[in-house]
Amino acid sequence: MASQFHQLRILVWKNWLGVKRQPLWTLVLIFWPVIIFIILAITRTKFPPTAKPTWDSSTWNSCDGWMTQFFSCISEEIDSRYRVMVAQ
């Protein structure tokens, strides 16, 4: 157990030497997340979230739902192509 605390103490000492020898890099490591957070906060205030309607299961099965409209458009396109091929 004592050797683990000794290893931890040596690791913390090594980290402190890195901070002491490279102060610019230490400042970059500290301020980089702060700068990113500020950019995100500004973006959030400029473009606030908008409420979107929740998904309703009745539109999934209804005849005027988006799936019915989608497949009816596809079937109309297929019918028109088939009519052109038959006419030729």
PDB file of N, CA and C in Angstrom:
ATOM      1  N   MET A   1       0.820  -1.194   0.000  1.00  0.00           N
ATOM      2  CA  MET A   1       0.000   0.000   0.000  1.00  0.00           C
ATOM      3  C   MET A   1       0.865   1.259   0.000  1.00  0.00           C
ATOM      4  N   ALA A   2       1.955   1.194   0.708  1.00  0.00           N
ATOM      5  CA  ALA A   2       2.839   2.357   0.790  1.00  0.00           C
ATOM      6  C   ALA A   2       3.482   2.633  -0.562  1.00  0.00           C
ATOM      7  N   SER A   3       3.749   1.570  -1.328  1.00  0.00           N
ATOM      8  CA  SER A   3       4.377   1.780  -2.636  1.00  0.00           C
ATOM      9  C   SER A   3       3.408   2.467  -3.611  1.00  0.00           C
ATOM     10  N   GLN A   4       2.118   2.215  -3.457  1.00  0.00           N
ATOM     11  CA  GLN A   4       1.147   2.886  -4.324  1.00  0.00           C
ATOM     12  C   GLN A   4       1.105   4.384  -4.025  1.00  0.00           C
ATOM     13  N   PHE A   5       1.143   4.759  -2.753  1.00  0.00           N
ATOM     14  CA  PHE A   5       1.176   6.178  -2.415  1.00  0.00           C
ATOM     15  C   PHE A   5       2.477   6.818  -2.868  1.00  0.00           C
ATOM     16  N   HIS A   6       3.559   6.056  -2.806  1.00  0.00           N
ATOM     17  CA  HIS A   6       4.844   6.559  -3.284  1.00  0.00           C
ATOM     18  C   HIS A   6       4.790   6.805  -4.797  1.00  0.00           C
ATOM     19  N   GLN A   7       4.201   5.864  -5.534  1.00  0.00           N
ATOM     20  CA  GLN A   7       4.056   6.041  -6.984  1.00  0.00           C
ATOM     21  C   GLN A   7       3.158   7.233  -7.300  1.00  0.00           C
ATOM     22  N   LEU A   8       2.090   7.404  -6.537  1.00  0.00           N
ATOM     23  CA  LEU A   8       1.203   8.539  -6.742  1.00  0.00           C
ATOM     24  C   LEU A   8       1.929   9.855  -6.476  1.00  0.00           C
ATOM     25  N   ARG A   9       2.705   9.887  -5.419  1.00  0.00           N
ATOM     26  CA  ARG A   9       3.468  11.094  -5.093  1.00  0.00           C
ATOM     27  C   ARG A   9       4.470  11.423  -6.195  1.00  0.00           C
ATOM     28  N   ILE A  10       5.135  10.416  -6.734  1.00  0.00           N
ATOM     29  CA  ILE A  10       6.087  10.638  -7.823  1.00  0.00           C
ATOM     30  C   ILE A  10       5.361  11.127  -9.080  1.00  0.00           C
ATOM     31  N   LEU A  11       4.190  10.570  -9.369  1.00  0.00           N
ATOM     32  CA  LEU A  11       3.422  10.986 -10.535  1.00  0.00           C
ATOM     33  C   LEU A  11       2.947  12.432 -10.400  1.00  0.00           C
ATOM     34  N   VAL A  12       2.479  12.809  -9.217  1.00  0.00           N
ATOM     35  CA  VAL A  12       2.058  14.193  -8.980  1.00  0.00           C
ATOM     36  C   VAL A  12       3.255  15.126  -9.094  1.00  0.00           C
ATOM     37  N   TRP A  13       4.415  14.715  -8.590  1.00  0.00           N
ATOM     38  CA  TRP A  13       5.629  15.527  -8.704  1.00  0.00           C
ATOM     39  C   TRP A  13       6.023  15.711 -10.180  1.00  0.00           C
ATOM     40  N   LYS A  14       5.923  14.634 -10.950  1.00  0.00           N
ATOM     41  CA  LYS A  14       6.247  14.717 -12.375  1.00  0.00           C
ATOM     42  C   LYS A  14       5.286  15.679 -13.087  1.00  0.00           C
ATOM     43  N   ASN A  15       4.003  15.611 -12.727  1.00  0.00           N
ATOM     44  CA  ASN A  15       3.014  16.503 -13.319  1.00  0.00           C
ATOM     45  C   ASN A  15       3.338  17.950 -12.949  1.00  0.00           C
ATOM     46  N   TRP A  16       3.722  18.203 -11.710  1.00  0.00           N
ATOM     47  CA  TRP A  16       4.058  19.548 -11.276  1.00  0.00           C
ATOM     48  C   TRP A  16       5.279  20.086 -12.027  1.00  0.00           C
ATOM     49  N   LEU A  17       6.249  19.226 -12.280  1.00  0.00           N
ATOM     50  CA  LEU A  17       7.428  19.657 -13.045  1.00  0.00           C
ATOM     51  C   LEU A  17       7.038  20.046 -14.470  1.00  0.00           C
ATOM     52  N   GLY A  18       6.108  19.304 -15.059  1.00  0.00           N
ATOM     53  CA  GLY A  18       5.638  19.655 -16.400  1.00  0.00           C
ATOM     54  C   GLY A  18       4.931  20.996 -16.418  1.00  0.00           C
ATOM     55  N   VAL A  19       4.120  21.251 -15.393  1.00  0.00           N
ATOM     56  CA  VAL A  19       3.421  22.533 -15.288  1.00  0.00           C
ATOM     57  C   VAL A  19       4.426  23.661 -15.112  1.00  0.00           C
ATOM     58  N   LYS A  20       5.420  23.423 -14.298  1.00  0.00           N
ATOM     59  CA  LYS A  20       6.430  24.444 -14.000  1.00  0.00           C
ATOM     60  C   LYS A  20       7.321  24.736 -15.206  1.00  0.00           C
ATOM     61  N   ARG A  21       7.648  23.701 -15.983  1.00  0.00           N
ATOM     62  CA  ARG A  21       8.564  23.870 -17.118  1.00  0.00           C
ATOM     63  C   ARG A  21       7.869  24.403 -18.371  1.00  0.00           C
ATOM     64  N   GLN A  22       6.580  24.153 -18.506  1.00  0.00           N
ATOM     65  CA  GLN A  22       5.848  24.593 -19.700  1.00  0.00           C
ATOM     66  C   GLN A  22       4.603  25.377 -19.290  1.00  0.00           C
ATOM     67  N   PRO A  23       4.769  26.607 -18.847  1.00  0.00           N
ATOM     68  CA  PRO A  23       3.609  27.378 -18.371  1.00  0.00           C
ATOM     69  C   PRO A  23       2.638  27.749 -19.494  1.00  0.00           C
ATOM     70  N   LEU A  24       3.138  27.983 -20.705  1.00  0.00           N
ATOM     71  CA  LEU A  24       2.244  28.326 -21.809  1.00  0.00           C
ATOM     72  C   LEU A  24       1.312  27.168 -22.137  1.00  0.00           C
ATOM     73  N   TRP A  25       1.866  25.964 -22.199  1.00  0.00           N
ATOM     74  CA  TRP A  25       1.045  24.786 -22.488  1.00  0.00           C
ATOM     75  C   TRP A  25       0.025  24.546 -21.372  1.00  0.00           C
ATOM     76  N   THR A  26       0.403  24.826 -20.139  1.00  0.00           N
ATOM     77  CA  THR A  26      -0.514  24.687 -19.022  1.00  0.00           C
ATOM     78  C   THR A  26      -1.683  25.660 -19.170  1.00  0.00           C
ATOM     79  N   LEU A  27      -1.408  26.897 -19.564  1.00  0.00           N
ATOM     80  CA  LEU A  27      -2.475  27.873 -19.776  1.00  0.00           C
ATOM     81  C   LEU A  27      -3.388  27.458 -20.925  1.00  0.00           C
ATOM     82  N   VAL A  28      -2.800  26.909 -21.974  1.00  0.00           N
ATOM     83  CA  VAL A  28      -3.607  26.432 -23.099  1.00  0.00           C
ATOM     84  C   VAL A  28      -4.539  25.317 -22.628  1.00  0.00           C
ATOM     85  N   LEU A  29      -4.017  24.394 -21.836  1.00  0.00           N
ATOM     86  CA  LEU A  29      -4.843  23.286 -21.345  1.00  0.00           C
ATOM     87  C   LEU A  29      -5.958  23.766 -20.429  1.00  0.00           C
ATOM     88  N   ILE A  30      -5.735  24.871 -19.724  1.00  0.00           N
ATOM     89  CA  ILE A  30      -6.760  25.395 -18.823  1.00  0.00           C
ATOM     90  C   ILE A  30      -7.803  26.198 -19.589  1.00  0.00           C
ATOM     91  N   PHE A  31      -7.356  27.063 -20.513  1.00  0.00           N
ATOM     92  CA  PHE A  31      -8.277  27.984 -21.167  1.00  0.00           C
ATOM     93  C   PHE A  31      -8.978  27.408 -22.395  1.00  0.00           C
ATOM     94  N   TRP A  32      -8.486  26.337 -22.975  1.00  0.00           N
ATOM     95  CA  TRP A  32      -9.123  25.758 -24.159  1.00  0.00           C
ATOM     96  C   TRP A  32     -10.565  25.324 -23.885  1.00  0.00           C
ATOM     97  N   PRO A  33     -10.861  24.574 -22.823  1.00  0.00           N
ATOM     98  CA  PRO A  33     -12.264  24.230 -22.550  1.00  0.00           C
ATOM     99  C   PRO A  33     -13.112  25.457 -22.222  1.00  0.00           C
ATOM    100  N   VAL A  34     -12.518  26.454 -21.586  1.00  0.00           N
ATOM    101  CA  VAL A  34     -13.262  27.667 -21.265  1.00  0.00           C
ATOM    102  C   VAL A  34     -13.672  28.386 -22.544  1.00  0.00           C
ATOM    103  N   ILE A  35     -12.765  28.476 -23.500  1.00  0.00           N
ATOM    104  CA  ILE A  35     -13.063  29.140 -24.774  1.00  0.00           C
ATOM    105  C   ILE A  35     -14.156  28.390 -25.526  1.00  0.00           C
ATOM    106  N   ILE A  36     -14.077  27.075 -25.556  1.00  0.00           N
ATOM    107  CA  ILE A  36     -15.099  26.278 -26.245  1.00  0.00           C
ATOM    108  C   ILE A  36     -16.458  26.461 -25.565  1.00  0.00           C
ATOM    109  N   PHE A  37     -16.473  26.493 -24.234  1.00  0.00           N
ATOM    110  CA  PHE A  37     -17.731  26.701 -23.511  1.00  0.00           C
ATOM    111  C   PHE A  37     -18.319  28.067 -23.829  1.00  0.00           C
ATOM    112  N   ILE A  38     -17.495  29.089 -23.910  1.00  0.00           N
ATOM    113  CA  ILE A  38     -17.983  30.435 -24.231  1.00  0.00           C
ATOM    114  C   ILE A  38     -18.578  30.454 -25.639  1.00  0.00           C
ATOM    115  N   ILE A  39     -17.923  29.806 -26.590  1.00  0.00           N
ATOM    116  CA  ILE A  39     -18.449  29.744 -27.957  1.00  0.00           C
ATOM    117  C   ILE A  39     -19.799  29.041 -27.973  1.00  0.00           C
ATOM    118  N   LEU A  40     -19.913  27.934 -27.248  1.00  0.00           N
ATOM    119  CA  LEU A  40     -21.195  27.219 -27.183  1.00  0.00           C
ATOM    120  C   LEU A  40     -22.277  28.061 -26.513  1.00  0.00           C
ATOM    121  N   ALA A  41     -21.921  28.798 -25.460  1.00  0.00           N
ATOM    122  CA  ALA A  41     -22.910  29.633 -24.773  1.00  0.00           C
ATOM    123  C   ALA A  41     -23.388  30.762 -25.682  1.00  0.00           C
ATOM    124  N   ILE A  42     -22.476  31.371 -26.434  1.00  0.00           N
ATOM    125  CA  ILE A  42     -22.867  32.440 -27.352  1.00  0.00           C
ATOM    126  C   ILE A  42     -23.760  31.884 -28.453  1.00  0.00           C
ATOM    127  N   THR A  43     -23.395  30.736 -28.992  1.00  0.00           N
ATOM    128  CA  THR A  43     -24.206  30.109 -30.037  1.00  0.00           C
ATOM    129  C   THR A  43     -25.596  29.776 -29.506  1.00  0.00           C
ATOM    130  N   ARG A  44     -25.663  29.301 -28.279  1.00  0.00           N
ATOM    131  CA  ARG A  44     -26.953  28.937 -27.687  1.00  0.00           C
ATOM    132  C   ARG A  44     -27.839  30.163 -27.504  1.00  0.00           C
ATOM    133  N   THR A  45     -27.243  31.304 -27.128  1.00  0.00           N
ATOM    134  CA  THR A  45     -28.055  32.502 -26.935  1.00  0.00           C
ATOM    135  C   THR A  45     -28.475  33.114 -28.272  1.00  0.00           C
ATOM    136  N   LYS A  46     -27.622  32.995 -29.294  1.00  0.00           N
ATOM    137  CA  LYS A  46     -27.978  33.546 -30.609  1.00  0.00           C
ATOM    138  C   LYS A  46     -29.051  32.716 -31.293  1.00  0.00           C
ATOM    139  N   PHE A  47     -28.993  31.404 -31.135  1.00  0.00           N
ATOM    140  CA  PHE A  47     -29.945  30.489 -31.762  1.00  0.00           C
ATOM    141  C   PHE A  47     -30.609  29.643 -30.682  1.00  0.00           C
ATOM    142  N   PRO A  48     -31.644  30.182 -30.029  1.00  0.00           N
ATOM    143  CA  PRO A  48     -32.297  29.419 -28.960  1.00  0.00           C
ATOM    144  C   PRO A  48     -33.022  28.207 -29.524  1.00  0.00           C
ATOM    145  N   PRO A  49     -33.203  27.188 -28.705  1.00  0.00           N
ATOM    146  CA  PRO A  49     -33.901  25.993 -29.180  1.00  0.00           C
ATOM    147  C   PRO A  49     -35.364  26.291 -29.464  1.00  0.00           C
ATOM    148  N   THR A  50     -35.891  25.636 -30.469  1.00  0.00           N
ATOM    149  CA  THR A  50     -37.295  25.816 -30.820  1.00  0.00           C
ATOM    150  C   THR A  50     -38.048  24.532 -30.496  1.00  0.00           C
ATOM    151  N   ALA A  51     -39.282  24.701 -30.083  1.00  0.00           N
ATOM    152  CA  ALA A  51     -40.108  23.547 -29.744  1.00  0.00           C
ATOM    153  C   ALA A  51     -40.624  22.905 -31.018  1.00  0.00           C
ATOM    154  N   LYS A  52     -40.482  21.606 -31.100  1.00  0.00           N
ATOM    155  CA  LYS A  52     -40.993  20.859 -32.242  1.00  0.00           C
ATOM    156  C   LYS A  52     -42.168  20.023 -31.778  1.00  0.00           C
ATOM    157  N   PRO A  53     -43.126  19.784 -32.671  1.00  0.00           N
ATOM    158  CA  PRO A  53     -44.267  18.963 -32.248  1.00  0.00           C
ATOM    159  C   PRO A  53     -43.820  17.532 -31.957  1.00  0.00           C
ATOM    160  N   THR A  54     -44.462  16.938 -31.000  1.00  0.00           N
ATOM    161  CA  THR A  54     -44.115  15.564 -30.652  1.00  0.00           C
ATOM    162  C   THR A  54     -44.697  14.611 -31.676  1.00  0.00           C
ATOM    163  N   TRP A  55     -44.138  13.427 -31.748  1.00  0.00           N
ATOM    164  CA  TRP A  55     -44.594  12.427 -32.697  1.00  0.00           C
ATOM    165  C   TRP A  55     -45.908  11.852 -32.205  1.00  0.00           C
ATOM    166  N   ASP A  56     -46.861  11.765 -33.106  1.00  0.00           N
ATOM    167  CA  ASP A  56     -48.187  11.268 -32.766  1.00  0.00           C
ATOM    168  C   ASP A  56     -48.421   9.973 -33.542  1.00  0.00           C
ATOM    169  N   SER A  57     -48.786   8.920 -32.853  1.00  0.00           N
ATOM    170  CA  SER A  57     -48.969   7.637 -33.521  1.00  0.00           C
ATOM    171  C   SER A  57     -50.175   7.640 -34.458  1.00  0.00           C
ATOM    172  N   SER A  58     -51.094   8.588 -34.276  1.00  0.00           N
ATOM    173  CA  SER A  58     -52.263   8.603 -35.155  1.00  0.00           C
ATOM    174  C   SER A  58     -51.883   9.016 -36.574  1.00  0.00           C
ATOM    175  N   THR A  59     -50.843   9.828 -36.747  1.00  0.00           N
ATOM    176  CA  THR A  59     -50.434  10.219 -38.094  1.00  0.00           C
ATOM    177  C   THR A  59     -49.731   9.075 -38.805  1.00  0.00           C
ATOM    178  N   TRP A  60     -49.198   8.133 -38.070  1.00  0.00           N
ATOM    179  CA  TRP A  60     -48.503   7.004 -38.692  1.00  0.00           C
ATOM    180  C   TRP A  60     -49.499   6.108 -39.437  1.00  0.00           C
ATOM    181  N   ASN A  61     -50.680   5.912 -38.851  1.00  0.00           N
ATOM    182  CA  ASN A  61     -51.635   4.980 -39.432  1.00  0.00           C
ATOM    183  C   ASN A  61     -52.744   5.658 -40.218  1.00  0.00           C
ATOM    184  N   SER A  62     -52.827   6.983 -40.149  1.00  0.00           N
ATOM    185  CA  SER A  62     -53.941   7.648 -40.808  1.00  0.00           C
ATOM    186  C   SER A  62     -53.716   7.720 -42.313  1.00  0.00           C
ATOM    187  N   CYS A  63     -54.794   7.914 -43.041  1.00  0.00           N
ATOM    188  CA  CYS A  63     -54.707   7.972 -44.498  1.00  0.00           C
ATOM    189  C   CYS A  63     -54.045   9.245 -44.982  1.00  0.00           C
ATOM    190  N   ASP A  64     -54.094  10.304 -44.184  1.00  0.00           N
ATOM    191  CA  ASP A  64     -53.452  11.548 -44.602  1.00  0.00           C
ATOM    192  C   ASP A  64     -52.062  11.694 -43.989  1.00  0.00           C
ATOM    193  N   GLY A  65     -51.526  10.620 -43.473  1.00  0.00           N
ATOM    194  CA  GLY A  65     -50.188  10.657 -42.877  1.00  0.00           C
ATOM    195  C   GLY A  65     -49.107  10.774 -43.932  1.00  0.00           C
ATOM    196  N   TRP A  66     -47.897  10.995 -43.489  1.00  0.00           N
ATOM    197  CA  TRP A  66     -46.792  11.227 -44.422  1.00  0.00           C
ATOM    198  C   TRP A  66     -46.426   9.967 -45.186  1.00  0.00           C
ATOM    199  N   MET A  67     -46.597   8.791 -44.574  1.00  0.00           N
ATOM    200  CA  MET A  67     -46.238   7.564 -45.297  1.00  0.00           C
ATOM    201  C   MET A  67     -47.185   7.324 -46.470  1.00  0.00           C
ATOM    202  N   THR A  68     -48.460   7.585 -46.249  1.00  0.00           N
ATOM    203  CA  THR A  68     -49.437   7.393 -47.319  1.00  0.00           C
ATOM    204  C   THR A  68     -49.162   8.347 -48.464  1.00  0.00           C
ATOM    205  N   GLN A  69     -48.851   9.584 -48.135  1.00  0.00           N
ATOM    206  CA  GLN A  69     -48.536  10.559 -49.178  1.00  0.00           C
ATOM    207  C   GLN A  69     -47.269  10.165 -49.926  1.00  0.00           C
ATOM    208  N   PHE A  70     -46.289   9.674 -49.199  1.00  0.00           N
ATOM    209  CA  PHE A  70     -45.027   9.273 -49.820  1.00  0.00           C
ATOM    210  C   PHE A  70     -45.246   8.120 -50.796  1.00  0.00           C
ATOM    211  N   PHE A  71     -45.947   7.082 -50.347  1.00  0.00           N
ATOM    212  CA  PHE A  71     -46.137   5.922 -51.207  1.00  0.00           C
ATOM    213  C   PHE A  71     -47.096   6.197 -52.354  1.00  0.00           C
ATOM    214  N   SER A  72     -48.031   7.127 -52.161  1.00  0.00           N
ATOM    215  CA  SER A  72     -48.915   7.457 -53.280  1.00  0.00           C
ATOM    216  C   SER A  72     -48.133   8.191 -54.367  1.00  0.00           C
ATOM    217  N   CYS A  73     -47.184   9.030 -53.999  1.00  0.00           N
ATOM    218  CA  CYS A  73     -46.344   9.707 -54.993  1.00  0.00           C
ATOM    219  C   CYS A  73     -45.507   8.696 -55.762  1.00  0.00           C
ATOM    220  N   ILE A  74     -44.961   7.716 -55.066  1.00  0.00           N
ATOM    221  CA  ILE A  74     -44.152   6.701 -55.741  1.00  0.00           C
ATOM    222  C   ILE A  74     -45.017   5.880 -56.687  1.00  0.00           C
ATOM    223  N   SER A  75     -46.206   5.502 -56.235  1.00  0.00           N
ATOM    224  CA  SER A  75     -47.059   4.680 -57.100  1.00  0.00           C
ATOM    225  C   SER A  75     -47.515   5.464 -58.327  1.00  0.00           C
ATOM    226  N   GLU A  76     -47.767   6.776 -58.183  1.00  0.00           N
ATOM    227  CA  GLU A  76     -48.131   7.588 -59.343  1.00  0.00           C
ATOM    228  C   GLU A  76     -46.978   7.660 -60.335  1.00  0.00           C
ATOM    229  N   GLU A  77     -45.757   7.763 -59.821  1.00  0.00           N
ATOM    230  CA  GLU A  77     -44.594   7.824 -60.715  1.00  0.00           C
ATOM    231  C   GLU A  77     -44.405   6.499 -61.448  1.00  0.00           C
ATOM    232  N   ILE A  78     -44.603   5.397 -60.748  1.00  0.00           N
ATOM    233  CA  ILE A  78     -44.475   4.087 -61.386  1.00  0.00           C
ATOM    234  C   ILE A  78     -45.569   3.909 -62.433  1.00  0.00           C
ATOM    235  N   ASP A  79     -46.800   4.325 -62.114  1.00  0.00           N
ATOM    236  CA  ASP A  79     -47.893   4.215 -63.083  1.00  0.00           C
ATOM    237  C   ASP A  79     -47.604   5.025 -64.338  1.00  0.00           C
ATOM    238  N   SER A  80     -47.084   6.229 -64.173  1.00  0.00           N
ATOM    239  CA  SER A  80     -46.807   7.063 -65.346  1.00  0.00           C
ATOM    240  C   SER A  80     -45.697   6.447 -66.194  1.00  0.00           C
ATOM    241  N   ARG A  81     -44.695   5.854 -65.587  1.00  0.00           N
ATOM    242  CA  ARG A  81     -43.628   5.204 -66.365  1.00  0.00           C
ATOM    243  C   ARG A  81     -44.186   3.979 -67.109  1.00  0.00           C
ATOM    244  N   TYR A  82     -45.059   3.231 -66.435  1.00  0.00           N
ATOM    245  CA  TYR A  82     -45.628   2.052 -67.041  1.00  0.00           C
ATOM    246  C   TYR A  82     -46.485   2.432 -68.228  1.00  0.00           C
ATOM    247  N   ARG A  83     -47.257   3.528 -68.120  1.00  0.00           N
ATOM    248  CA  ARG A  83     -48.096   3.972 -69.227  1.00  0.00           C
ATOM    249  C   ARG A  83     -47.239   4.390 -70.424  1.00  0.00           C
ATOM    250  N   VAL A  84     -46.103   4.995 -70.173  1.00  0.00           N
ATOM    251  CA  VAL A  84     -45.209   5.403 -71.279  1.00  0.00           C
ATOM    252  C   VAL A  84     -44.650   4.167 -71.963  1.00  0.00           C
ATOM    253  N   MET A  85     -44.279   3.155 -71.177  1.00  0.00           N
ATOM    254  CA  MET A  85     -43.712   1.941 -71.769  1.00  0.00           C
ATOM    255  C   MET A  85     -44.772   1.187 -72.568  1.00  0.00           C
ATOM    256  N   VAL A  86     -46.010   1.161 -72.084  1.00  0.00           N
ATOM    257  CA  VAL A  86     -47.081   0.458 -72.803  1.00  0.00           C
ATOM    258  C   VAL A  86     -47.431   1.197 -74.080  1.00  0.00           C
ATOM    259  N   ALA A  87     -47.403   2.527 -74.053  1.00  0.00           N
ATOM    260  CA  ALA A  87     -47.766   3.327 -75.239  1.00  0.00           C
ATOM    261  C   ALA A  87     -46.753   3.146 -76.354  1.00  0.00           C
ATOM    262  N   GLN A  88     -45.515   2.865 -76.035  1.00  0.00           N
ATOM    263  CA  GLN A  88     -44.495   2.718 -77.062  1.00  0.00           C
ATOM    264  C   GLN A  88     -44.665   1.353 -77.697  1.00  0.00           C
TER     265      GLN A  88
END
